[in-house]
mmCIF file of C-alpha atoms in Angstrom:
data_model
loop_
_atom_site.group_PDB
_atom_site.id
_atom_site.type_symbol
_atom_site.label_atom_id
_atom_site.label_comp_id
_atom_site.label_asym_id
_atom_site.label_seq_id
_atom_site.Cartn_x
_atom_site.Cartn_y
_atom_site.Cartn_z
ATOM 1 C CA MET A 810 83.644 -57.737 165.518
ATOM 2 C CA ARG A 811 82.473 -60.632 163.372
ATOM 3 C CA ILE A 812 81.771 -59.219 159.956
ATOM 4 C CA THR A 813 80.040 -61.332 157.120
ATOM 5 C CA GLU A 814 80.714 -58.579 154.485
ATOM 6 C CA ILE A 815 81.240 -54.963 153.533
ATOM 7 C CA TYR A 816 80.128 -53.786 150.187
ATOM 8 C CA GLN A 817 78.767 -50.912 148.209
ATOM 9 C CA SER A 818 75.255 -51.024 146.587
ATOM 10 C CA ILE A 819 72.174 -48.953 146.438
ATOM 11 C CA GLN A 820 69.764 -48.894 149.499
ATOM 12 C CA GLY A 821 66.989 -51.332 148.593
ATOM 13 C CA GLU A 822 64.711 -50.436 151.307
ATOM 14 C CA SER A 823 63.642 -47.606 153.793
ATOM 15 C CA SER A 824 62.989 -43.872 152.664
ATOM 16 C CA TYR A 825 66.661 -43.966 151.500
ATOM 17 C CA ALA A 826 65.899 -46.483 148.809
ATOM 18 C CA GLY A 827 67.735 -46.012 145.648
ATOM 19 C CA LEU A 828 70.773 -44.021 147.175
ATOM 20 C CA PRO A 829 74.352 -45.331 146.924
ATOM 21 C CA CYS A 830 75.255 -46.916 150.259
ATOM 22 C CA VAL A 831 78.006 -48.823 151.908
ATOM 23 C CA PHE A 832 76.798 -51.865 153.941
ATOM 24 C CA VAL A 833 78.555 -53.333 156.963
ATOM 25 C CA ARG A 834 76.963 -56.643 157.415
ATOM 26 C CA THR A 835 77.624 -58.216 160.847
ATOM 27 C CA THR A 836 77.724 -61.829 161.690
ATOM 28 C CA GLY A 837 75.193 -63.560 164.038
ATOM 29 C CA CYS A 838 71.523 -63.101 164.710
ATOM 30 C CA ASP A 839 69.444 -64.432 167.827
ATOM 31 C CA LEU A 840 66.130 -64.520 165.931
ATOM 32 C CA ARG A 841 65.036 -67.043 163.297
ATOM 33 C CA CYS A 842 62.355 -65.341 161.483
ATOM 34 C CA SER A 843 60.268 -67.623 159.131
ATOM 35 C CA TRP A 844 60.867 -65.517 156.007
ATOM 36 C CA CYS A 845 64.584 -64.699 156.790
ATOM 37 C CA ASP A 846 66.604 -63.947 153.622
ATOM 38 C CA SER A 847 70.024 -63.726 155.268
ATOM 39 C CA GLU A 848 70.660 -67.028 157.010
ATOM 40 C CA PHE A 849 74.207 -66.917 155.600
ATOM 41 C CA THR A 850 75.061 -64.384 158.248
ATOM 42 C CA PHE A 851 74.198 -66.747 161.300
ATOM 43 C CA THR A 852 77.656 -68.289 161.443
ATOM 44 C CA GLY A 853 81.119 -67.585 160.022
ATOM 45 C CA GLY A 854 82.345 -64.174 159.123
ATOM 46 C CA THR A 855 85.745 -62.555 159.634
ATOM 47 C CA THR A 856 87.098 -60.997 162.783
ATOM 48 C CA MET A 857 87.831 -57.266 162.165
ATOM 49 C CA THR A 858 88.866 -54.427 164.432
ATOM 50 C CA LEU A 859 86.907 -51.232 164.191
ATOM 51 C CA ASP A 860 89.901 -49.451 162.527
ATOM 52 C CA LEU A 861 89.783 -52.080 159.889
ATOM 53 C CA ILE A 862 86.162 -51.872 159.369
ATOM 54 C CA ILE A 863 86.158 -48.069 158.976
ATOM 55 C CA ALA A 864 89.132 -48.263 156.758
ATOM 56 C CA GLU A 865 87.173 -50.717 154.414
ATOM 57 C CA VAL A 866 84.152 -48.328 154.537
ATOM 58 C CA GLU A 867 86.161 -45.331 153.571
ATOM 59 C CA LYS A 868 87.528 -47.058 150.406
ATOM 60 C CA TYR A 869 84.197 -46.403 148.763
ATOM 61 C CA ASP A 870 84.001 -42.739 149.283
ATOM 62 C CA CYS A 871 80.294 -42.752 150.040
ATOM 63 C CA GLU A 872 78.468 -40.666 152.534
ATOM 64 C CA LEU A 873 75.664 -43.189 153.410
ATOM 65 C CA VAL A 874 76.533 -46.199 155.584
ATOM 66 C CA GLU A 875 74.207 -48.780 156.872
ATOM 67 C CA LEU A 876 74.947 -51.234 159.788
ATOM 68 C CA THR A 877 73.045 -54.451 159.138
ATOM 69 C CA GLY A 878 73.178 -58.233 159.699
ATOM 70 C CA GLY A 879 72.255 -60.502 161.057
ATOM 71 C CA GLU A 880 71.449 -58.503 164.042
ATOM 72 C CA PRO A 881 74.221 -55.719 164.409
ATOM 73 C CA LEU A 882 73.185 -54.887 168.127
ATOM 74 C CA LEU A 883 74.065 -58.434 169.138
ATOM 75 C CA GLN A 884 77.616 -57.210 169.057
ATOM 76 C CA PRO A 885 78.261 -54.494 171.695
ATOM 77 C CA GLU A 886 80.956 -52.822 169.652
ATOM 78 C CA THR A 887 78.395 -51.830 167.210
ATOM 79 C CA TYR A 888 77.465 -48.783 169.369
ATOM 80 C CA GLU A 889 81.028 -47.454 169.193
ATOM 81 C CA LEU A 890 81.350 -48.165 165.404
ATOM 82 C CA ALA A 891 78.244 -46.281 164.757
ATOM 83 C CA THR A 892 79.570 -43.187 166.688
ATOM 84 C CA ARG A 893 82.923 -43.370 164.876
ATOM 85 C CA LEU A 894 81.275 -43.500 161.540
ATOM 86 C CA ALA A 895 79.080 -40.502 162.323
ATOM 87 C CA ASP A 896 82.284 -38.723 163.731
ATOM 88 C CA ALA A 897 83.749 -39.266 160.272
ATOM 89 C CA GLY A 898 80.963 -37.435 158.598
ATOM 90 C CA HIS A 899 78.752 -40.402 157.468
ATOM 91 C CA THR A 900 74.979 -40.458 157.604
ATOM 92 C CA VAL A 901 74.635 -43.771 159.507
ATOM 93 C CA LEU A 902 71.581 -46.074 159.332
ATOM 94 C CA ILE A 903 71.098 -49.155 161.533
ATOM 95 C CA GLU A 904 68.785 -51.887 160.606
ATOM 96 C CA THR A 905 67.809 -53.776 163.663
ATOM 97 C CA GLY A 906 65.223 -56.528 164.502
ATOM 98 C CA GLY A 907 63.578 -54.448 167.201
ATOM 99 C CA HIS A 908 64.350 -56.960 170.118
ATOM 100 C CA ARG A 909 67.484 -55.383 171.305
ATOM 101 C CA ASP A 910 68.028 -52.069 173.060
ATOM 102 C CA ILE A 911 68.294 -48.976 170.893
ATOM 103 C CA SER A 912 68.453 -46.399 173.658
ATOM 104 C CA LYS A 913 72.296 -46.504 173.774
ATOM 105 C CA LEU A 914 72.849 -45.567 170.040
ATOM 106 C CA ASP A 915 74.437 -42.355 169.264
ATOM 107 C CA PRO A 916 71.649 -39.956 168.644
ATOM 108 C CA ARG A 917 73.003 -39.151 165.140
ATOM 109 C CA VAL A 918 72.309 -42.675 164.051
ATOM 110 C CA ILE A 919 69.021 -43.241 162.152
ATOM 111 C CA ARG A 920 67.211 -46.321 163.496
ATOM 112 C CA ILE A 921 65.343 -48.655 160.846
ATOM 113 C CA MET A 922 63.765 -50.825 163.339
ATOM 114 C CA ASP A 923 61.470 -53.896 162.662
ATOM 115 C CA LEU A 924 58.406 -54.747 164.710
ATOM 116 C CA LYS A 925 58.051 -58.429 164.089
ATOM 117 C CA CYS A 926 54.623 -59.511 162.860
ATOM 118 C CA PRO A 927 53.080 -63.047 163.916
ATOM 119 C CA ALA A 928 53.907 -64.902 160.867
ATOM 120 C CA SER A 929 57.650 -64.170 161.458
ATOM 121 C CA SER A 930 57.384 -66.636 164.515
ATOM 122 C CA GLU A 931 59.338 -63.932 166.418
ATOM 123 C CA CYS A 932 56.465 -61.535 167.408
ATOM 124 C CA GLU A 933 56.943 -62.292 171.043
ATOM 125 C CA ARG A 934 60.437 -61.012 170.987
ATOM 126 C CA ASN A 935 59.638 -57.320 170.261
ATOM 127 C CA LEU A 936 61.140 -55.116 172.738
ATOM 128 C CA TRP A 937 58.149 -52.626 173.015
ATOM 129 C CA SER A 938 60.266 -50.218 175.293
ATOM 130 C CA ASN A 939 62.238 -49.334 172.169
ATOM 131 C CA LEU A 940 59.323 -47.223 170.873
ATOM 132 C CA GLU A 941 59.945 -44.756 173.606
ATOM 133 C CA HIS A 942 63.492 -44.020 172.116
ATOM 134 C CA LEU A 943 62.265 -43.478 168.514
ATOM 135 C CA ARG A 944 62.406 -39.942 166.938
ATOM 136 C CA ALA A 945 60.840 -38.407 163.853
ATOM 137 C CA VAL A 946 63.684 -39.196 161.837
ATOM 138 C CA ASP A 947 63.625 -42.993 162.610
ATOM 139 C CA GLU A 948 61.798 -45.578 160.688
ATOM 140 C CA VAL A 949 59.573 -48.655 161.927
ATOM 141 C CA LYS A 950 59.267 -51.472 159.315
ATOM 142 C CA PHE A 951 56.589 -54.178 159.389
ATOM 143 C CA VAL A 952 57.168 -57.214 157.017
ATOM 144 C CA ILE A 953 53.635 -58.656 155.967
ATOM 145 C CA ALA A 954 53.225 -62.329 155.074
ATOM 146 C CA ASP A 955 49.464 -62.653 155.214
ATOM 147 C CA ARG A 956 46.168 -60.802 156.246
ATOM 148 C CA ALA A 957 46.760 -61.585 159.992
ATOM 149 C CA ASP A 958 50.077 -59.865 159.626
ATOM 150 C CA TYR A 959 48.545 -56.821 158.122
ATOM 151 C CA ASP A 960 45.659 -56.609 160.815
ATOM 152 C CA TRP A 961 48.149 -56.990 163.568
ATOM 153 C CA THR A 962 50.351 -54.074 161.852
ATOM 154 C CA LEU A 963 47.346 -51.852 161.503
ATOM 155 C CA ASP A 964 46.389 -52.509 165.321
ATOM 156 C CA THR A 965 49.953 -51.802 166.351
ATOM 157 C CA ILE A 966 50.296 -48.538 164.385
ATOM 158 C CA ARG A 967 47.043 -47.017 165.436
ATOM 159 C CA GLY A 968 47.269 -48.480 169.015
ATOM 160 C CA HIS A 969 50.752 -46.689 169.486
ATOM 161 C CA ARG A 970 49.814 -43.630 167.244
ATOM 162 C CA LEU A 971 53.033 -44.322 165.161
ATOM 163 C CA GLU A 972 51.591 -42.489 162.200
ATOM 164 C CA ASP A 973 52.321 -39.187 163.904
ATOM 165 C CA ARG A 974 55.756 -40.277 165.503
ATOM 166 C CA VAL A 975 58.093 -41.939 163.086
ATOM 167 C CA LYS A 976 58.363 -43.024 159.272
ATOM 168 C CA LEU A 977 56.451 -46.222 158.795
ATOM 169 C CA LEU A 978 57.578 -48.806 156.239
ATOM 170 C CA ILE A 979 55.388 -51.737 154.954
ATOM 171 C CA SER A 980 57.058 -54.536 153.318
ATOM 172 C CA THR A 981 55.777 -57.849 151.803
ATOM 173 C CA ALA A 982 57.704 -61.089 152.728
ATOM 174 C CA PHE A 983 59.221 -61.799 149.388
ATOM 175 C CA GLY A 984 57.222 -64.293 147.370
ATOM 176 C CA MET A 985 54.726 -65.054 150.188
ATOM 177 C CA ILE A 986 51.995 -62.361 149.307
ATOM 178 C CA GLU A 987 51.095 -60.258 146.560
ATOM 179 C CA PRO A 988 52.196 -56.763 146.875
ATOM 180 C CA ALA A 989 49.067 -55.319 145.207
ATOM 181 C CA GLN A 990 46.986 -57.019 147.943
ATOM 182 C CA VAL A 991 48.709 -55.322 150.754
ATOM 183 C CA VAL A 992 48.505 -51.823 148.873
ATOM 184 C CA THR A 993 44.830 -52.509 148.533
ATOM 185 C CA TRP A 994 44.453 -52.822 152.234
ATOM 186 C CA MET A 995 46.579 -49.927 153.207
ATOM 187 C CA LEU A 996 44.429 -47.682 150.753
ATOM 188 C CA GLU A 997 41.232 -49.046 152.253
ATOM 189 C CA ASP A 998 42.356 -48.121 155.733
ATOM 190 C CA LYS A 999 44.014 -44.865 154.717
ATOM 191 C CA LEU A 1000 47.155 -45.998 156.378
ATOM 192 C CA ARG A 1001 49.815 -43.173 156.344
ATOM 193 C CA ALA A 1002 52.871 -45.463 155.671
ATOM 194 C CA ARG A 1003 55.372 -45.884 152.874
ATOM 195 C CA PHE A 1004 54.912 -49.257 150.921
ATOM 196 C CA GLN A 1005 58.139 -50.615 149.734
ATOM 197 C CA LEU A 1006 59.554 -53.358 147.668
ATOM 198 C CA GLN A 1007 62.999 -54.750 148.149
ATOM 199 C CA VAL A 1008 64.504 -53.000 145.129
ATOM 200 C CA HIS A 1009 67.704 -54.984 144.960
ATOM 201 C CA LYS A 1010 65.809 -58.176 144.631
ATOM 202 C CA TYR A 1011 64.307 -56.850 141.518
ATOM 203 C CA ILE A 1012 67.705 -55.251 140.016
ATOM 204 C CA TRP A 1013 69.555 -58.581 140.788
ATOM 205 C CA PRO A 1014 68.823 -62.140 141.499
ATOM 206 C CA PRO A 1015 66.852 -62.393 144.880
ATOM 207 C CA ASP A 1016 69.489 -64.518 146.614
ATOM 208 C CA ALA A 1017 72.459 -62.485 145.173
ATOM 209 C CA ARG A 1018 75.174 -61.639 147.809
ATOM 210 C CA GLY A 1019 76.914 -58.124 148.145
ATOM 211 C CA ARG A 1020 73.951 -56.481 146.508
#
């Protein structure tokens, strides 16, 4: 596999925010979201075997592990890596863009899946069949950049009845919209979702690597 970095930090997003976590950041992504904060993963990286990746993860003696990117499901070996980490006793999260098939993931793996809003410029890439493979333990994330994104998110959540099916995460595109504005809309619409900030961007500089 091509790996950009493996490091320990705290979870900055999702319902696991604040918990110590080891991140395995893969190299490569086939999306180009307008607000992407990880362009450094598009190229480069280091070729590592699954054994080497797992050995590096185990150095941190940490239960929670997240596979992220880039887009981790771009590399077919990710499915086996996730299974082997779960076999080793880890709680495994995968953060994926929502345009790649999640159905082949080990059922022990917790999916944190984006649905791309219009302002991302990648909305048409959403793989809607993925919704059929989500469980109550999984999480769906929407990144909001403007009012049109919020309206699209609300229509999508209500149209697919996601409030009763999965954990919902509402994020703001960092620096593009005031968080208070999105929270106000959520309260007005009684949206049953978790509003979240990217905690790591407030602890460390927003462009810091390995955090």
